[in-house]
XYZ file of C-alpha atoms in Angstrom:
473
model
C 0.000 0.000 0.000
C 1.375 3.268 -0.988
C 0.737 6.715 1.364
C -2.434 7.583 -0.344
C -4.151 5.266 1.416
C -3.976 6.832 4.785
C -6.344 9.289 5.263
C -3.736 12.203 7.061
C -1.960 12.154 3.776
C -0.412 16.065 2.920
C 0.118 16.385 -0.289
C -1.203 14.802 -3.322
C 0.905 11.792 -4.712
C 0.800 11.417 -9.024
C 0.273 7.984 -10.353
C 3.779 7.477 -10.348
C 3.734 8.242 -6.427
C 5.836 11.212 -6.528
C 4.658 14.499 -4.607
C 3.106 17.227 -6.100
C 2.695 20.773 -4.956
C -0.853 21.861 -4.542
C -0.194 25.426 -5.031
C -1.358 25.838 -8.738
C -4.655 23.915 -7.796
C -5.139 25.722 -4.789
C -4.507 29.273 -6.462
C -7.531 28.083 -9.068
C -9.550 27.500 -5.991
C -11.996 29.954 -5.151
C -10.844 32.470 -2.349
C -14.479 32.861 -1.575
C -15.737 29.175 -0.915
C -17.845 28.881 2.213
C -17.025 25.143 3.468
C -19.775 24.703 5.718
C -22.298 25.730 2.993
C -20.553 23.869 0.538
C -20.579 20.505 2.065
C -24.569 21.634 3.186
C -25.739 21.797 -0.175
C -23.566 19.262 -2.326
C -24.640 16.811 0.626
C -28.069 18.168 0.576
C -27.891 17.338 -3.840
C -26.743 14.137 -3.201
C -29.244 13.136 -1.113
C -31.823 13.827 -3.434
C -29.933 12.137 -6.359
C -30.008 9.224 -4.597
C -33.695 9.712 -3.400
C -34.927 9.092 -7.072
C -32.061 6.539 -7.354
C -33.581 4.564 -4.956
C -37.806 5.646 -5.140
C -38.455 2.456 -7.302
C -37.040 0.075 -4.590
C -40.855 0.284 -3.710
C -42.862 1.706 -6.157
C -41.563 -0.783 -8.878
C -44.763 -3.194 -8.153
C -47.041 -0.135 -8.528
C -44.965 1.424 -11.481
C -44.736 -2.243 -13.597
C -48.886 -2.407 -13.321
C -49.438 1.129 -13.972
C -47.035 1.376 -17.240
C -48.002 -2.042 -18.125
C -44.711 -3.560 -18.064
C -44.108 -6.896 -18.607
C -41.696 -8.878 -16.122
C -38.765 -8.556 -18.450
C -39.055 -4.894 -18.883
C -38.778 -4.350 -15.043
C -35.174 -4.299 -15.294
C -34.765 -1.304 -17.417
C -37.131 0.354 -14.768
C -34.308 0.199 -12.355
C -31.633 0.292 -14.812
C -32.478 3.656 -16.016
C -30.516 5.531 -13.832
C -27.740 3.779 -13.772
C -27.466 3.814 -17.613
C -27.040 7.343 -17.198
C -24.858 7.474 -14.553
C -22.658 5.279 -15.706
C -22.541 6.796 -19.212
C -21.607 10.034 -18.241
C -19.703 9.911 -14.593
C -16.291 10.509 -16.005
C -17.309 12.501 -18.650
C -18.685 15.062 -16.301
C -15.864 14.801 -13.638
C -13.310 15.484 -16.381
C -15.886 18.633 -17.711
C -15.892 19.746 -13.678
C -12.420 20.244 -13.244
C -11.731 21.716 -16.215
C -14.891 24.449 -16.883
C -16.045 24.441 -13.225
C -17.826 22.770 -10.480
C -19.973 25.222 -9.723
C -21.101 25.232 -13.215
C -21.796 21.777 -13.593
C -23.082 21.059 -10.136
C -25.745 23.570 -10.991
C -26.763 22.519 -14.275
C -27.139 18.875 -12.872
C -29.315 20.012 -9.994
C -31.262 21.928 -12.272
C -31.754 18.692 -14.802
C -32.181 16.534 -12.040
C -35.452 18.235 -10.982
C -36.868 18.705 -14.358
C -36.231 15.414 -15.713
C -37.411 13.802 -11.803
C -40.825 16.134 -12.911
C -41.430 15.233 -16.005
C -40.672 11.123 -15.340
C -44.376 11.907 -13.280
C -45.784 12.056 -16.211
C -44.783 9.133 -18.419
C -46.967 6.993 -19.908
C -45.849 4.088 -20.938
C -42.162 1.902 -20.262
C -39.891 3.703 -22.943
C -41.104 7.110 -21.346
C -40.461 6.083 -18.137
C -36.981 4.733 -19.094
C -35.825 7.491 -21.311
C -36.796 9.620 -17.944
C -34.604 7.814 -15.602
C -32.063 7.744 -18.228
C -32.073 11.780 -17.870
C -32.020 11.604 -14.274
C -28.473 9.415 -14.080
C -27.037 11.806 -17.007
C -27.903 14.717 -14.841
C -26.893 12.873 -11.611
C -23.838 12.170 -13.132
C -22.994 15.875 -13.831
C -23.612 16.372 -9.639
C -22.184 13.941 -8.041
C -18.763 13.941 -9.458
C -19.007 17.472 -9.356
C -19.900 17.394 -5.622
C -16.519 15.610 -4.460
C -14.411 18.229 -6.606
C -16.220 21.369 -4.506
C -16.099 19.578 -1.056
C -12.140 19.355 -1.747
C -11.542 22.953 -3.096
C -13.531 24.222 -0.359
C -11.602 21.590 2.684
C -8.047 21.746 1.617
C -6.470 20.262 4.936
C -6.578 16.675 4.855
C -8.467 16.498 7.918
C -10.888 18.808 6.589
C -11.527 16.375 4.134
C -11.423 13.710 5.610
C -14.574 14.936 7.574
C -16.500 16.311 4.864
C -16.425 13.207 2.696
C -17.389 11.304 5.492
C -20.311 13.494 6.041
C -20.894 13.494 2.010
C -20.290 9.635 2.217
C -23.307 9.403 4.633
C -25.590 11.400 2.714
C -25.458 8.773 -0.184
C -26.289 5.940 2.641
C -28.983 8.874 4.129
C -30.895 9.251 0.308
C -30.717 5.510 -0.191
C -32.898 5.301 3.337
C -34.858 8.091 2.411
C -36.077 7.487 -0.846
C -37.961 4.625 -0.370
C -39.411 5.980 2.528
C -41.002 8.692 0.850
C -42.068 6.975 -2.117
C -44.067 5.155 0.438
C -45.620 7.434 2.338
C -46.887 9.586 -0.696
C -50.181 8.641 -2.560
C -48.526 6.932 -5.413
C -45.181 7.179 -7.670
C -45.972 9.712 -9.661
C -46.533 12.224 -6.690
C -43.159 10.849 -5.373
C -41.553 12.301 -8.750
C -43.081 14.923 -8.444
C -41.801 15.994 -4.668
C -38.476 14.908 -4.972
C -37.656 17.139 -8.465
C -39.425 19.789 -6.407
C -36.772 19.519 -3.749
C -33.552 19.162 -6.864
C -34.986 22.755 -7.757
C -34.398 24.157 -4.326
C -31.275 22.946 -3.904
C -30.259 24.719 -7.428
C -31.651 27.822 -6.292
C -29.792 27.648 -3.081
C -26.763 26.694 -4.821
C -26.477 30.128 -7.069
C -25.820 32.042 -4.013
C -24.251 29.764 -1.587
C -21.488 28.040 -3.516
C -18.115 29.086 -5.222
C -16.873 28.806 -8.628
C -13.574 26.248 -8.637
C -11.618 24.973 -11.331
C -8.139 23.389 -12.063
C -8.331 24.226 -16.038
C -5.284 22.148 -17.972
C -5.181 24.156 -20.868
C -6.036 22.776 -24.500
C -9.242 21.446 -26.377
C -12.107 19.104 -24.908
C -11.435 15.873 -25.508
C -14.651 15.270 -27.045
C -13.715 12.238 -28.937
C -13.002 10.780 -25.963
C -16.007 11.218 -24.085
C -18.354 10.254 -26.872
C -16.151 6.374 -27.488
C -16.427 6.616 -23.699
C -20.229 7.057 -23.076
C -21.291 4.990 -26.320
C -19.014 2.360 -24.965
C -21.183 1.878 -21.691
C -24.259 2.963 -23.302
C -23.863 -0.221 -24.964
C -22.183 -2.110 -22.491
C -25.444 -1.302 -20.061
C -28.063 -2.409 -22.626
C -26.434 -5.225 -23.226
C -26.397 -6.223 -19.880
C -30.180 -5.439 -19.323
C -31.198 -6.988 -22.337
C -29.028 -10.012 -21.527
C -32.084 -10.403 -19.092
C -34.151 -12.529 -21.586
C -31.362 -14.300 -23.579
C -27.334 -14.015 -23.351
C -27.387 -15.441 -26.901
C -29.626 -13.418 -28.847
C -28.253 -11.080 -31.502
C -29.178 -7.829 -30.177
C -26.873 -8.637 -27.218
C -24.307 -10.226 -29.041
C -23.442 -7.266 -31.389
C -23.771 -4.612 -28.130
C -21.461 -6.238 -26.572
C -18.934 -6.593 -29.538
C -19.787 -2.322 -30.201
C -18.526 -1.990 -26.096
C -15.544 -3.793 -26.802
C -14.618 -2.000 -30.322
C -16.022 1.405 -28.417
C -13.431 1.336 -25.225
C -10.518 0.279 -27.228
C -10.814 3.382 -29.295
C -11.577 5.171 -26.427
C -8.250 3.815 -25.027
C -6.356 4.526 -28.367
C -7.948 8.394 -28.370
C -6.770 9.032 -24.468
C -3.044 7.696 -25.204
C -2.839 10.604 -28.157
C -5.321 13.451 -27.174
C -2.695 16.217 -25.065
C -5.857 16.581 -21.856
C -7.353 13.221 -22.159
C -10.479 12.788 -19.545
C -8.298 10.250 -17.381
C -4.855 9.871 -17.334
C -4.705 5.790 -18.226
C -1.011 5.889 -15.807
C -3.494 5.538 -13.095
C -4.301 2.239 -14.157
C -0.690 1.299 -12.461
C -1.682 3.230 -9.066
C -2.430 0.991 -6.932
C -5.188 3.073 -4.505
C -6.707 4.387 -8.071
C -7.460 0.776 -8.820
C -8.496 -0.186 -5.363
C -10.778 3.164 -5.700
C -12.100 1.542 -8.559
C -12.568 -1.972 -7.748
C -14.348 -0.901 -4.578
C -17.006 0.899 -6.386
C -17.616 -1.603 -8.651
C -18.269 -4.433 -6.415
C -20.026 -2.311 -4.335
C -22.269 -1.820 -7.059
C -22.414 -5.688 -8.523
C -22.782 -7.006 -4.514
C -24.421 -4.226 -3.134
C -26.411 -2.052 -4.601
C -27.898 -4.390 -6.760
C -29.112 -7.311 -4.754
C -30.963 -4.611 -2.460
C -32.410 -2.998 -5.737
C -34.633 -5.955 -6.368
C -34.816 -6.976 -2.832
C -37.995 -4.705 -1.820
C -39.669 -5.921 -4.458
C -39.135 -9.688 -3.706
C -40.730 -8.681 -0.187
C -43.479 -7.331 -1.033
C -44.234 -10.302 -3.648
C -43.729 -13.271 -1.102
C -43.957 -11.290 2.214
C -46.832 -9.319 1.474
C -45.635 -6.104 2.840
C -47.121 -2.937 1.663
C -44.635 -0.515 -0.178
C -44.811 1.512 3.110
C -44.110 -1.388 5.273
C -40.969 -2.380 3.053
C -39.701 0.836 3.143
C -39.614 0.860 7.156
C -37.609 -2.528 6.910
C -35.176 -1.566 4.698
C -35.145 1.694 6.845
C -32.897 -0.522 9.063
C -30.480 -1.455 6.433
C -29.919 2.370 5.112
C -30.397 3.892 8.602
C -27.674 2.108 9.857
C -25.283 2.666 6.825
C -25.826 6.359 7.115
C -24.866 6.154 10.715
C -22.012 3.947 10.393
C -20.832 6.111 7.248
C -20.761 9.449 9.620
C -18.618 7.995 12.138
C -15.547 6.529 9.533
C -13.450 9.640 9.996
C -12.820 8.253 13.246
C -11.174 5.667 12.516
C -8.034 7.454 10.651
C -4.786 6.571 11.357
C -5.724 3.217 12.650
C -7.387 1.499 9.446
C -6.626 2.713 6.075
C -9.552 2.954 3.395
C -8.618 0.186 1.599
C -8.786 -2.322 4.900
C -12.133 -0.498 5.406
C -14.200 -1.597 2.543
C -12.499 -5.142 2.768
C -14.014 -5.194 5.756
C -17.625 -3.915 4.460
C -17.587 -6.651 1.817
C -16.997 -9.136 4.935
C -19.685 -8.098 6.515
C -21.992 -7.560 3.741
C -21.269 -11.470 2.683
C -22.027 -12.171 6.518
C -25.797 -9.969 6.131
C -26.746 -11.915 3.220
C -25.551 -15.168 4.147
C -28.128 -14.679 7.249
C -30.408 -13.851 5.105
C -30.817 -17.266 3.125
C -34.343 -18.589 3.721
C -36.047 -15.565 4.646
C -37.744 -14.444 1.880
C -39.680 -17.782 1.818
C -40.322 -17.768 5.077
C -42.994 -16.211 5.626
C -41.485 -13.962 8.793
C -40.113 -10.441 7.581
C -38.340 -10.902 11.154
C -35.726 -13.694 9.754
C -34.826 -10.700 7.751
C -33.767 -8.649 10.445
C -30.087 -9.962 11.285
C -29.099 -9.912 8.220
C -30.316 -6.069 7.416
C -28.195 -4.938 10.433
C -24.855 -6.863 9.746
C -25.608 -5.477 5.656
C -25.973 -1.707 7.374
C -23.052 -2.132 9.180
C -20.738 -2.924 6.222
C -22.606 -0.469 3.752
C -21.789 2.364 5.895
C -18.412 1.670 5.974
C -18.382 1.500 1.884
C -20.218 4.479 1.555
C -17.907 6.419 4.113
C -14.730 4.794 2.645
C -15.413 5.090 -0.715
C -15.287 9.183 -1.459
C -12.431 9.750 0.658
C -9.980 7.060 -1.427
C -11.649 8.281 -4.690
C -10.226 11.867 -3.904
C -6.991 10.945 -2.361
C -6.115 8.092 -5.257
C -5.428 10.923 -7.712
C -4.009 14.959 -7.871
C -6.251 17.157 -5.688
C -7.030 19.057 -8.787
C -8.009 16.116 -10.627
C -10.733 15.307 -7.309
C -13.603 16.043 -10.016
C -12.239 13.369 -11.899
C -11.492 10.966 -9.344
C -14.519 10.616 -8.303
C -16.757 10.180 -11.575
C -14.756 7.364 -12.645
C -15.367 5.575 -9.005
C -19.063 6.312 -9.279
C -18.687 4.940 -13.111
C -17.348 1.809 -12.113
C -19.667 1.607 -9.089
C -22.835 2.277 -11.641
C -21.828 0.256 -14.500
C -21.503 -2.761 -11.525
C -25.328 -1.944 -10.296
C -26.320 -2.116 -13.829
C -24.913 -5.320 -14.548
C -25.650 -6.852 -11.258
C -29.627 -5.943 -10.904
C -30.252 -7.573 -14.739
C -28.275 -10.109 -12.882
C -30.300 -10.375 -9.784
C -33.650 -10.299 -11.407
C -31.875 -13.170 -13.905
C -31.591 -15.085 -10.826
C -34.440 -14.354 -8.400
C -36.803 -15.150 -11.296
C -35.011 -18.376 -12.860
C -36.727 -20.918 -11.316
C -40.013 -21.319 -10.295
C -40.046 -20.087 -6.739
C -39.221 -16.404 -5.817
C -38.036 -17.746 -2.298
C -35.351 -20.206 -3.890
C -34.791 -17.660 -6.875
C -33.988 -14.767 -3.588
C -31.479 -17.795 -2.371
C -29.328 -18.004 -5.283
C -29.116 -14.669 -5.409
C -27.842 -13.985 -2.107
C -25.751 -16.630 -2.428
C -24.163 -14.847 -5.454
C -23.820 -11.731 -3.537
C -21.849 -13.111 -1.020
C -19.814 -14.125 -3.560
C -19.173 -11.189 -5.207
C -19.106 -9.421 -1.838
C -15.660 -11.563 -1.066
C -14.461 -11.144 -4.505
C -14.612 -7.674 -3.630
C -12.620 -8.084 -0.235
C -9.286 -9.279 -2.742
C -10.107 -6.766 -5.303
C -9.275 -3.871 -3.086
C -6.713 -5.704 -0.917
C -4.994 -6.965 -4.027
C -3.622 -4.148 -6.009
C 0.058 -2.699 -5.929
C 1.918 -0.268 -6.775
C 3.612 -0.492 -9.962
C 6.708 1.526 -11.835
């Protein structure tokens, strides 16, 4: 493990793990950033990104039937979002640092609560779809924006080590929210409807409250690298949602094969553009890997399995949306909690050993979990939702602060879109995979089994994927 992975680190370290002074960057940053407002309102953003991110956890029963969408449609209900997301993460980190945070956190806000409006209104699957797919792009556009303003505004390390703790628990805090208020409000489309309401605030906050930062590198935007990029996963993500009815079928076959063709031109335009989105020597740091690993296994173990999860409930268990949302309140509750309280653990356990050891306990929630769907007894549930918390929170809380310290402070934007791109493109693939699985055989309870069984699985894979990595010259 190389210095970056200590939290009290001082200065920067390039993917070569040399120093670098901070002075440029920091002259760039605006002298009139208010921290505490900052971190208030890119929290606040996130919250609500994650809010809509997560509505459908229990409105997807009530969504399906009102849309009329048939059982192998459901999955580009959830995977929407993460399309989006994943598409355009990196993209709009790279745009952040170089144009402005400020800029693009605003415009994302703004898009966020349009786009969360108008999906009220949808008629039919493709609507619906095509809305969530707006909400990830314009996600995207905050939330790697969000990570480069909490760093310009909390230069000291343990400044930021604080804020993107805090920031860390506002994703677990949205996840627990979301579903909560999708419940308690008359139907879906009145949950839309409150939660683009409250995007729109937070924009109109933001124009007065936050500063304008940038680390600009000079030259043009690499433009052909961000459309090989997003194509790339555009393709890659329908692929794996289509894969849903049929790995074997045509339509699959040749998106996969345009992924493939799309990233290695996207590699071959990066190694000859002079300001390519991401600097591909990272790819030989080892905390930039680790960074990225963790995000997408948190994505393929995590996010996904309890994606599909509330639905799975309330189709064997009988729970009402409401009722789910107060059981998974345990899961999300406790991962914002345990995210909040990370910062105290620097200097004893570096980032990396922390999300090894949410995997472990994630693999431990499921594993208690086996059985209980066809049980009968939401209570056999219980266990395993508070082990699960437990080790969520200490993903969400570890994951922003290695994304930021894995690369140059001015490059923080950056950092953290292509995190949040792997940790997307891994939710993606993982809830066509869950809802592959929970509806392959002809019992939702055994179906729920093999699925947890897989997340475990992938939850461990995940414990050597971030352990694993080294440096390299």
């Amino acid at each position: 493990m190389t210095g970056l992975d200590s939290a009290t680190t001082d200065t920067p370290l390039t993917p070569a793990g040399t120093t670098t002074s901070t002075a440029a960057s920091s002259a760039r940053d605006a002298p009139g950033a208010r921290p505490r407002a900052t971190l208030a309102l890119t929290s606040a953003a996130t919250a609500v990104a994650l809010m809509t991110y997560t509505a459908p956890m229990v409105t997807l029963p009530d969504t399906a039937r009102a849309l009329h969408t048939a059982l192998s449609g459901q999955a580009w209900l959830l995977n929407g979002t993460p399309l989006g997301l994943a598409a355009l993460l990196l993209v709009a980190g790279s745009l952040a640092d170089d144009y402005g945070r400020r800029r693009l956190f605003l415009s994302g806000t703004l898009a966020l609560g349009l786009t969360t409006a108008l999906g009220a209104f949808t008629t039919s699957t493709w609507q619906f779809t095509l809305a969530r797919i707006a909400q990830g792009a314009a996600s995207a556009a905050l939330l790697a924006s969000s990570l480069g303003l909490i760093v310009a505004a909390h230069p000291s390390p343990r400044g930021r080590l604080h804020a993107t703790a805090v920031w860390g628990a506002f994703v677990s805090g949205g996840i627990a929210a979301g579903p909560l208020i999708a419940g308690a409000l008359p139907n879906w489309r009145v949950a839309y409807g409150v939660l683009g309401a409250a995007a729109l605030v937070v924009a109109a906050l933001g124009t007065r409250a936050l500063a304008e930062s940038r680390a600009p590198r000079g030259g043009r935007p690499d433009i052909p690298g961000a459309l090989t990029f997003g194509l790339a996963l555009v393709s890659l993500v329908a692929a794996l949602t289509l894969g849903r009815d049929g790995w074997l079928r045509a339509p699959v076959g040749l998106l996969l094969a345009a992924a493939v063709v799309l990233m290695a031109l996207f590699v071959a335009v990066e190694r000859r553009v002079a300001t390519p989105m991401i600097d591909l020597g990272l790819l030989r740091h080892a905390p930039f890997l680790a960074s990225a690993a963790g995000g997408l296994f948190t994505g393929l173990a995590v996010i996904a399995p309890f994606s599909f999860l509330p639905a799975l409930i309330q189709q064997t268990l009988r729970l009402s949306p409401m009722d789910t949302a107060w059981l998974l309140l345990l899961w999300s509750g406790l991962s914002f909690t345990v995210a909040l309280q990370v910062r105290r653990l620097a200097g004893r356990v570096t980032p990396r050993v922390q999300l090894a050891a949410g995997f472990a306990l994630h693999a431990v929630g499921v594993l208690t979990m086996l059985g209980a769907v066809g049980s009968g007894s939401w209570v056999r549930l219980l266990p395993g939702l508070v082990i699960g918390g437990v080790g969520s929170g200490l993903l969400n809380g570890g994951l922003p602060l290695l994304a930021v310290d894995s690369v140059p402070r001015e490059r923080a934007a950056m950092g953290s879109g292509a995190q949040q791109t792997f940790r997307y493109i891994g939710s993606s693939a993982g809830v066509a995979l869950t809802i592959a699985l929970a509806t392959s055989s002809g019992s939702l309870a055994h179906g729920a089994d093999i699925a947890l069984l897989v997340s475990a699985g992938l939850a461990v894979l995940g414990v050597l994927s971030v352990l694993a990595p080294r440096e390299h010259s």
